[in-house]
PDB file of C-alpha atoms in Angstrom:
ATOM      1  CA  MET Y   4      -0.207  -0.119  -0.119  1.00  0.00           C
ATOM      2  CA  THR Y   5       2.245   2.140   0.823  1.00  0.00           C
ATOM      3  CA  ILE Y   6       4.004   1.707  -2.732  1.00  0.00           C
ATOM      4  CA  VAL Y   7       0.712   2.590  -3.947  1.00  0.00           C
ATOM      5  CA  HIS Y   8       0.589   5.958  -2.040  1.00  0.00           C
ATOM      6  CA  ARG Y   9       4.737   6.651  -3.064  1.00  0.00           C
ATOM      7  CA  HIS Y  10       3.131   6.521  -6.672  1.00  0.00           C
ATOM      8  CA  GLU Y  11       0.531   8.403  -6.788  1.00  0.00           C
ATOM      9  CA  ASN Y  12       1.958  11.859  -4.820  1.00  0.00           C
ATOM     10  CA  TRP Y  13       4.808  10.811  -7.610  1.00  0.00           C
ATOM     11  CA  MET Y  14       1.852  11.339 -10.837  1.00  0.00           C
ATOM     12  CA  GLU Y  15       0.227  14.352  -8.704  1.00  0.00           C
ATOM     13  CA  VAL Y  16       3.815  16.241  -8.229  1.00  0.00           C
ATOM     14  CA  THR Y  17       4.502  15.811 -11.568  1.00  0.00           C
ATOM     15  CA  MET Y  18       0.879  16.716 -13.082  1.00  0.00           C
ATOM     16  CA  ARG Y  19       1.210  19.593 -10.851  1.00  0.00           C
ATOM     17  CA  ARG Y  20       4.810  20.159 -12.755  1.00  0.00           C
ATOM     18  CA  GLU Y  21       3.619  20.045 -16.323  1.00  0.00           C
ATOM     19  CA  ARG Y  22       0.913  22.182 -15.785  1.00  0.00           C
ATOM     20  CA  LEU Y  23       3.530  24.473 -14.645  1.00  0.00           C
ATOM     21  CA  ARG Y  24       5.628  24.803 -17.404  1.00  0.00           C
ATOM     22  CA  ILE Y  25       2.415  24.735 -20.059  1.00  0.00           C
ATOM     23  CA  ARG Y  26       1.357  27.986 -18.128  1.00  0.00           C
ATOM     24  CA  LEU Y  27       5.102  29.072 -18.115  1.00  0.00           C
ATOM     25  CA  LEU Y  28       5.572  28.447 -21.574  1.00  0.00           C
ATOM     26  CA  THR Y  29       2.096  30.300 -22.385  1.00  0.00           C
ATOM     27  CA  LEU Y  30       2.934  33.423 -20.695  1.00  0.00           C
ATOM     28  CA  VAL Y  31       6.306  33.223 -22.806  1.00  0.00           C
ATOM     29  CA  ALA Y  32       4.616  33.190 -25.787  1.00  0.00           C
ATOM     30  CA  ILE Y  33       2.620  35.859 -25.071  1.00  0.00           C
ATOM     31  CA  LEU Y  34       5.733  38.391 -23.892  1.00  0.00           C
ATOM     32  CA  ALA Y  35       6.681  37.288 -26.971  1.00  0.00           C
ATOM     33  CA  LEU Y  36       3.982  38.408 -28.846  1.00  0.00           C
ATOM     34  CA  LEU Y  37       3.749  41.855 -27.268  1.00  0.00           C
ATOM     35  CA  VAL Y  38       7.037  42.393 -27.486  1.00  0.00           C
ATOM     36  CA  ILE Y  39       7.172  41.572 -31.420  1.00  0.00           C
ATOM     37  CA  SER Y  40       4.321  43.535 -31.801  1.00  0.00           C
ATOM     38  CA  ILE Y  41       5.547  46.772 -30.075  1.00  0.00           C
ATOM     39  CA  VAL Y  42       9.354  46.459 -31.512  1.00  0.00           C
ATOM     40  CA  PRO Y  43       9.306  46.621 -35.042  1.00  0.00           C
ATOM     41  CA  SER Y  44       7.997  50.153 -35.467  1.00  0.00           C
ATOM     42  CA  VAL Y  45      11.463  51.357 -33.092  1.00  0.00           C
ATOM     43  CA  VAL Y  46      14.098  48.832 -35.799  1.00  0.00           C
ATOM     44  CA  ALA Y  47      12.612  49.678 -38.289  1.00  0.00           C
ATOM     45  CA  GLN Y  48      13.585  53.067 -37.228  1.00  0.00           C
ATOM     46  CA  GLU Y  49      16.892  52.156 -37.546  1.00  0.00           C
ATOM     47  CA  GLY Y  50      17.809  50.131 -40.405  1.00  0.00           C
ATOM     48  CA  GLU Y  51      18.172  51.801 -43.852  1.00  0.00           C
ATOM     49  CA  PRO Y  52      14.999  52.191 -46.265  1.00  0.00           C
ATOM     50  CA  ILE Y  53      14.183  49.250 -48.605  1.00  0.00           C
ATOM     51  CA  ARG Y  54      13.644  51.573 -51.949  1.00  0.00           C
ATOM     52  CA  VAL Y  55      10.864  49.694 -54.049  1.00  0.00           C
ATOM     53  CA  GLY Y  56      10.599  51.541 -57.348  1.00  0.00           C
ATOM     54  CA  GLY Y  57       8.055  51.788 -59.460  1.00  0.00           C
ATOM     55  CA  THR Y  58       5.726  54.196 -62.699  1.00  0.00           C
ATOM     56  CA  LEU Y  59       2.328  54.582 -62.054  1.00  0.00           C
ATOM     57  CA  ALA Y  60       0.809  57.134 -65.449  1.00  0.00           C
ATOM     58  CA  LEU Y  61      -0.099  59.735 -63.412  1.00  0.00           C
ATOM     59  CA  THR Y  62      -0.675  62.035 -66.371  1.00  0.00           C
ATOM     60  CA  GLY Y  63      -2.147  60.780 -69.605  1.00  0.00           C
ATOM     61  CA  PHE Y  64      -4.547  59.193 -70.041  1.00  0.00           C
ATOM     62  CA  LEU Y  65      -4.569  56.088 -68.065  1.00  0.00           C
ATOM     63  CA  SER Y  66      -4.349  58.683 -65.116  1.00  0.00           C
ATOM     64  CA  PRO Y  67      -8.015  58.315 -63.894  1.00  0.00           C
ATOM     65  CA  THR Y  68      -7.302  54.559 -62.479  1.00  0.00           C
ATOM     66  CA  ALA Y  69      -3.571  54.919 -62.161  1.00  0.00           C
ATOM     67  CA  THR Y  70      -3.863  57.002 -59.813  1.00  0.00           C
ATOM     68  CA  LEU Y  71      -6.026  54.765 -57.554  1.00  0.00           C
ATOM     69  CA  HIS Y  72      -3.199  52.929 -57.769  1.00  0.00           C
ATOM     70  CA  HIS Y  73      -0.926  55.444 -56.229  1.00  0.00           C
ATOM     71  CA  ILE Y  74      -3.230  56.093 -53.326  1.00  0.00           C
ATOM     72  CA  ALA Y  75      -4.107  52.704 -52.916  1.00  0.00           C
ATOM     73  CA  GLY Y  76       0.261  52.150 -52.742  1.00  0.00           C
ATOM     74  CA  GLN Y  77       0.219  55.334 -50.546  1.00  0.00           C
ATOM     75  CA  ALA Y  78      -2.099  54.112 -47.675  1.00  0.00           C
ATOM     76  CA  PHE Y  79      -0.082  50.629 -48.268  1.00  0.00           C
ATOM     77  CA  VAL Y  80       3.458  52.119 -47.623  1.00  0.00           C
ATOM     78  CA  GLN Y  81       2.334  54.245 -44.531  1.00  0.00           C
ATOM     79  CA  HIS Y  82       0.515  51.108 -43.030  1.00  0.00           C
ATOM     80  CA  LEU Y  83       3.050  49.316 -43.401  1.00  0.00           C
ATOM     81  CA  ASN Y  84       5.842  51.276 -41.879  1.00  0.00           C
ATOM     82  CA  GLU Y  85       3.575  51.959 -38.800  1.00  0.00           C
ATOM     83  CA  GLN Y  86       3.744  48.155 -38.339  1.00  0.00           C
ATOM     84  CA  GLY Y  87       7.328  47.826 -38.338  1.00  0.00           C
ATOM     85  CA  GLY Y  88       7.781  47.679 -41.951  1.00  0.00           C
ATOM     86  CA  LEU Y  89       9.963  45.163 -43.898  1.00  0.00           C
ATOM     87  CA  LEU Y  90      12.288  42.958 -42.549  1.00  0.00           C
ATOM     88  CA  GLY Y  91      12.965  45.347 -39.592  1.00  0.00           C
ATOM     89  CA  ARG Y  92      13.438  48.316 -41.678  1.00  0.00           C
ATOM     90  CA  PRO Y  93      11.194  51.116 -43.238  1.00  0.00           C
ATOM     91  CA  VAL Y  94      10.033  50.935 -47.139  1.00  0.00           C
ATOM     92  CA  GLU Y  95      10.346  53.474 -49.174  1.00  0.00           C
ATOM     93  CA  TRP Y  96       8.215  53.787 -52.832  1.00  0.00           C
ATOM     94  CA  ILE Y  97       9.820  55.941 -55.736  1.00  0.00           C
ATOM     95  CA  VAL Y  98       7.173  56.571 -57.900  1.00  0.00           C
ATOM     96  CA  PHE Y  99       7.708  58.239 -61.317  1.00  0.00           C
ATOM     97  CA  ASP Y 100       4.895  59.984 -63.593  1.00  0.00           C
ATOM     98  CA  ASP Y 101       5.087  57.395 -67.164  1.00  0.00           C
ATOM     99  CA  GLU Y 102       2.444  59.589 -68.473  1.00  0.00           C
ATOM    100  CA  SER Y 103       0.683  55.858 -69.533  1.00  0.00           C
ATOM    101  CA  SER Y 104       3.668  55.583 -72.539  1.00  0.00           C
ATOM    102  CA  PRO Y 105       5.404  52.329 -72.686  1.00  0.00           C
ATOM    103  CA  ASP Y 106       7.857  53.780 -74.334  1.00  0.00           C
ATOM    104  CA  ASN Y 107       8.245  55.984 -70.537  1.00  0.00           C
ATOM    105  CA  ALA Y 108       7.641  53.701 -68.370  1.00  0.00           C
ATOM    106  CA  ALA Y 109      10.468  51.263 -70.175  1.00  0.00           C
ATOM    107  CA  ALA Y 110      13.455  54.224 -70.076  1.00  0.00           C
ATOM    108  CA  LEU Y 111      12.133  54.840 -66.378  1.00  0.00           C
ATOM    109  CA  TYR Y 112      12.482  51.550 -65.251  1.00  0.00           C
ATOM    110  CA  GLU Y 113      16.254  51.298 -66.259  1.00  0.00           C
ATOM    111  CA  ARG Y 114      16.628  54.364 -64.504  1.00  0.00           C
ATOM    112  CA  LEU Y 115      15.677  52.502 -61.102  1.00  0.00           C
ATOM    113  CA  ILE Y 116      17.332  49.948 -62.078  1.00  0.00           C
ATOM    114  CA  THR Y 117      20.668  51.159 -62.873  1.00  0.00           C
ATOM    115  CA  GLU Y 118      20.631  55.099 -61.503  1.00  0.00           C
ATOM    116  CA  GLU Y 119      18.516  55.129 -58.402  1.00  0.00           C
ATOM    117  CA  GLU Y 120      19.462  51.329 -57.759  1.00  0.00           C
ATOM    118  CA  VAL Y 121      16.661  50.206 -55.817  1.00  0.00           C
ATOM    119  CA  ASP Y 122      16.149  46.627 -54.268  1.00  0.00           C
ATOM    120  CA  LEU Y 123      13.370  45.620 -55.697  1.00  0.00           C
ATOM    121  CA  LEU Y 124      10.684  46.648 -58.485  1.00  0.00           C
ATOM    122  CA  MET Y 125       6.961  47.495 -58.757  1.00  0.00           C
ATOM    123  CA  GLY Y 126       4.904  47.132 -61.650  1.00  0.00           C
ATOM    124  CA  PRO Y 127       3.378  49.596 -63.463  1.00  0.00           C
ATOM    125  CA  TYR Y 128      -0.780  50.353 -65.202  1.00  0.00           C
ATOM    126  CA  ALA Y 129      -1.330  48.136 -67.249  1.00  0.00           C
ATOM    127  CA  THR Y 130      -0.707  46.281 -69.644  1.00  0.00           C
ATOM    128  CA  ALA Y 131       1.259  47.608 -72.408  1.00  0.00           C
ATOM    129  CA  ASN Y 132       2.751  49.700 -69.518  1.00  0.00           C
ATOM    130  CA  ILE Y 133       3.602  46.097 -67.931  1.00  0.00           C
ATOM    131  CA  THR Y 134       5.021  43.985 -70.849  1.00  0.00           C
ATOM    132  CA  ALA Y 135       7.809  47.179 -71.001  1.00  0.00           C
ATOM    133  CA  GLY Y 136       8.762  47.507 -67.420  1.00  0.00           C
ATOM    134  CA  MET Y 137       8.655  43.672 -67.741  1.00  0.00           C
ATOM    135  CA  ASN Y 138      11.047  43.258 -69.949  1.00  0.00           C
ATOM    136  CA  VAL Y 139      13.385  45.797 -68.337  1.00  0.00           C
ATOM    137  CA  ALA Y 140      13.483  44.005 -65.453  1.00  0.00           C
ATOM    138  CA  ALA Y 141      13.886  40.787 -67.217  1.00  0.00           C
ATOM    139  CA  ARG Y 142      17.401  42.256 -68.944  1.00  0.00           C
ATOM    140  CA  TYR Y 143      17.988  43.043 -64.868  1.00  0.00           C
ATOM    141  CA  GLY Y 144      16.864  39.200 -63.377  1.00  0.00           C
ATOM    142  CA  MET Y 145      14.670  41.059 -61.025  1.00  0.00           C
ATOM    143  CA  VAL Y 146      11.780  39.746 -59.652  1.00  0.00           C
ATOM    144  CA  PHE Y 147       8.536  41.791 -61.061  1.00  0.00           C
ATOM    145  CA  PRO Y 148       5.604  41.664 -59.272  1.00  0.00           C
ATOM    146  CA  HIS Y 149       2.573  43.466 -60.839  1.00  0.00           C
ATOM    147  CA  HIS Y 150      -1.025  44.170 -61.356  1.00  0.00           C
ATOM    148  CA  THR Y 151      -4.114  44.589 -63.839  1.00  0.00           C
ATOM    149  CA  ALA Y 152      -2.052  42.707 -67.281  1.00  0.00           C
ATOM    150  CA  SER Y 153      -3.932  41.031 -68.880  1.00  0.00           C
ATOM    151  CA  LEU Y 154      -1.768  39.023 -72.043  1.00  0.00           C
ATOM    152  CA  THR Y 155      -0.085  36.748 -68.733  1.00  0.00           C
ATOM    153  CA  TYR Y 156      -1.084  33.939 -71.103  1.00  0.00           C
ATOM    154  CA  VAL Y 157       2.537  34.973 -73.394  1.00  0.00           C
ATOM    155  CA  TYR Y 158       4.092  35.972 -70.228  1.00  0.00           C
ATOM    156  CA  ASP Y 159       6.907  34.069 -70.063  1.00  0.00           C
ATOM    157  CA  TYR Y 160       9.565  35.149 -67.870  1.00  0.00           C
ATOM    158  CA  GLU Y 161      10.009  33.300 -64.808  1.00  0.00           C
ATOM    159  CA  TRP Y 162      10.428  36.060 -62.174  1.00  0.00           C
ATOM    160  CA  HIS Y 163       7.362  37.772 -63.106  1.00  0.00           C
ATOM    161  CA  PHE Y 164       4.208  37.490 -60.348  1.00  0.00           C
ATOM    162  CA  PRO Y 165       0.821  38.541 -61.439  1.00  0.00           C
ATOM    163  CA  ALA Y 166      -1.130  39.670 -58.536  1.00  0.00           C
ATOM    164  CA  TRP Y 167      -4.872  40.351 -59.893  1.00  0.00           C
ATOM    165  CA  HIS Y 168      -6.772  37.219 -59.541  1.00  0.00           C
ATOM    166  CA  ILE Y 169      -8.302  36.416 -63.061  1.00  0.00           C
ATOM    167  CA  GLY Y 170      -5.783  33.678 -63.469  1.00  0.00           C
ATOM    168  CA  LEU Y 171      -3.840  32.854 -66.853  1.00  0.00           C
ATOM    169  CA  ASN Y 172      -7.011  32.759 -69.496  1.00  0.00           C
ATOM    170  CA  THR Y 173      -8.284  36.461 -68.903  1.00  0.00           C
ATOM    171  CA  HIS Y 174     -10.403  36.479 -71.945  1.00  0.00           C
ATOM    172  CA  ILE Y 175     -12.863  34.092 -70.313  1.00  0.00           C
ATOM    173  CA  THR Y 176     -12.751  34.397 -66.452  1.00  0.00           C
ATOM    174  CA  THR Y 177     -12.902  38.452 -66.410  1.00  0.00           C
ATOM    175  CA  ASN Y 178     -15.739  38.599 -68.780  1.00  0.00           C
ATOM    176  CA  GLU Y 179     -17.838  35.231 -66.628  1.00  0.00           C
ATOM    177  CA  ILE Y 180     -17.197  37.974 -63.277  1.00  0.00           C
ATOM    178  CA  LEU Y 181     -19.241  40.942 -65.344  1.00  0.00           C
ATOM    179  CA  PHE Y 182     -21.673  38.304 -66.922  1.00  0.00           C
ATOM    180  CA  ASP Y 183     -21.992  36.715 -63.392  1.00  0.00           C
ATOM    181  CA  ALA Y 184     -23.169  39.738 -61.694  1.00  0.00           C
ATOM    182  CA  LEU Y 185     -24.981  40.806 -64.472  1.00  0.00           C
ATOM    183  CA  GLU Y 186     -27.313  37.405 -63.767  1.00  0.00           C
ATOM    184  CA  ASN Y 187     -27.121  37.756 -60.262  1.00  0.00           C
ATOM    185  CA  ALA Y 188     -28.665  41.653 -60.343  1.00  0.00           C
ATOM    186  CA  GLY Y 189     -31.208  40.086 -62.425  1.00  0.00           C
ATOM    187  CA  VAL Y 190     -30.582  41.507 -65.430  1.00  0.00           C
ATOM    188  CA  GLU Y 191     -32.291  40.114 -68.407  1.00  0.00           C
ATOM    189  CA  PRO Y 192     -29.882  39.004 -71.764  1.00  0.00           C
ATOM    190  CA  GLY Y 193     -30.746  41.945 -74.352  1.00  0.00           C
ATOM    191  CA  LYS Y 194     -28.356  43.940 -77.009  1.00  0.00           C
ATOM    192  CA  ILE Y 195     -24.523  44.736 -76.068  1.00  0.00           C
ATOM    193  CA  ALA Y 196     -22.307  46.139 -78.497  1.00  0.00           C
ATOM    194  CA  ILE Y 197     -18.512  46.204 -77.647  1.00  0.00           C
ATOM    195  CA  VAL Y 198     -15.995  49.059 -78.153  1.00  0.00           C
ATOM    196  CA  THR Y 199     -12.831  49.225 -77.052  1.00  0.00           C
ATOM    197  CA  ASN Y 200      -9.120  50.625 -78.147  1.00  0.00           C
ATOM    198  CA  GLN Y 201      -6.739  48.776 -79.952  1.00  0.00           C
ATOM    199  CA  PHE Y 202      -4.315  47.924 -76.642  1.00  0.00           C
ATOM    200  CA  PRO Y 203      -3.540  44.166 -77.472  1.00  0.00           C
ATOM    201  CA  GLY Y 204      -5.038  43.593 -73.640  1.00  0.00           C
ATOM    202  CA  SER Y 205      -8.373  45.308 -74.546  1.00  0.00           C
ATOM    203  CA  LEU Y 206      -8.591  43.707 -77.647  1.00  0.00           C
ATOM    204  CA  ASN Y 207      -7.725  39.829 -75.404  1.00  0.00           C
ATOM    205  CA  LEU Y 208     -10.234  41.196 -73.431  1.00  0.00           C
ATOM    206  CA  ALA Y 209     -13.283  42.104 -75.568  1.00  0.00           C
ATOM    207  CA  PHE Y 210     -12.170  39.075 -78.712  1.00  0.00           C
ATOM    208  CA  GLY Y 211     -10.102  37.108 -77.172  1.00  0.00           C
ATOM    209  CA  ASN Y 212      -6.864  35.683 -78.585  1.00  0.00           C
ATOM    210  CA  ASP Y 213      -5.454  32.928 -81.062  1.00  0.00           C
ATOM    211  CA  VAL Y 214      -3.593  31.234 -78.293  1.00  0.00           C
ATOM    212  CA  LEU Y 215      -5.826  29.981 -76.047  1.00  0.00           C
ATOM    213  CA  GLU Y 216      -9.401  28.286 -76.035  1.00  0.00           C
ATOM    214  CA  PRO Y 217     -11.907  30.667 -77.485  1.00  0.00           C
ATOM    215  CA  GLY Y 218     -13.477  33.304 -75.654  1.00  0.00           C
ATOM    216  CA  GLY Y 219     -13.617  37.499 -75.165  1.00  0.00           C
ATOM    217  CA  ALA Y 220     -16.904  39.457 -74.211  1.00  0.00           C
ATOM    218  CA  ALA Y 221     -18.394  39.087 -78.114  1.00  0.00           C
ATOM    219  CA  ILE Y 222     -18.108  35.024 -77.376  1.00  0.00           C
ATOM    220  CA  ILE Y 223     -19.037  35.383 -73.940  1.00  0.00           C
ATOM    221  CA  ALA Y 224     -21.683  36.922 -73.991  1.00  0.00           C
ATOM    222  CA  GLN Y 225     -23.722  35.227 -76.558  1.00  0.00           C
ATOM    223  CA  GLU Y 226     -22.993  32.025 -74.336  1.00  0.00           C
ATOM    224  CA  ARG Y 227     -25.090  34.109 -71.674  1.00  0.00           C
ATOM    225  CA  GLY Y 228     -27.910  34.962 -74.261  1.00  0.00           C
ATOM    226  CA  TRP Y 229     -27.081  38.414 -75.296  1.00  0.00           C
ATOM    227  CA  GLU Y 230     -26.897  39.087 -79.113  1.00  0.00           C
ATOM    228  CA  VAL Y 231     -23.797  41.409 -80.097  1.00  0.00           C
ATOM    229  CA  VAL Y 232     -24.293  44.616 -82.163  1.00  0.00           C
ATOM    230  CA  LEU Y 233     -20.988  45.665 -82.291  1.00  0.00           C
TER     231      LEU Y 233
END
């Protein structure tokens, strides 16, 4: 009986120690999270800034949309720095105005890499300028995240990363989103006219391409019961 009693006491002591250990580990984890949430903002002010370079169409015919990208980007950089920056360093976003011109975008990305010596690149707006900037990034082997490019199916640079959610078949998925929205809103199919500019990305969205499966607004509209008059 004495042996059993001692065994029971030993088990109780072991369980108490285990509970204490778990509580201590939990306390340490909580303290660590508190430190992580407080310290980065201080550390970020001490390191050299990470310089991210890119262009946007702040003037020209693309400027109404590109300006929204600029506002959103500035807000994100501010939020990022308030949270401690990137890798404990503040982030500086260098943005040049490409004036809605692919040629200007290419020249400015060359400048960002060779003269400004930025650490990272961010793609411009929109498809034509993204393509021009990507060609420069590829020449220097720099990673090139981008958004709003609708010619993703022709890009073969291994270090480009599209952030748009519409995937490879942009001529299909983008239009399906539109017609799904019309259908969910209770809009009955009727007549539709498709008017576009001559940019490759716009033509791809409107009429598809010869590389991937058929698509484009004209085809998707007909599949959804719409009469395409133009």
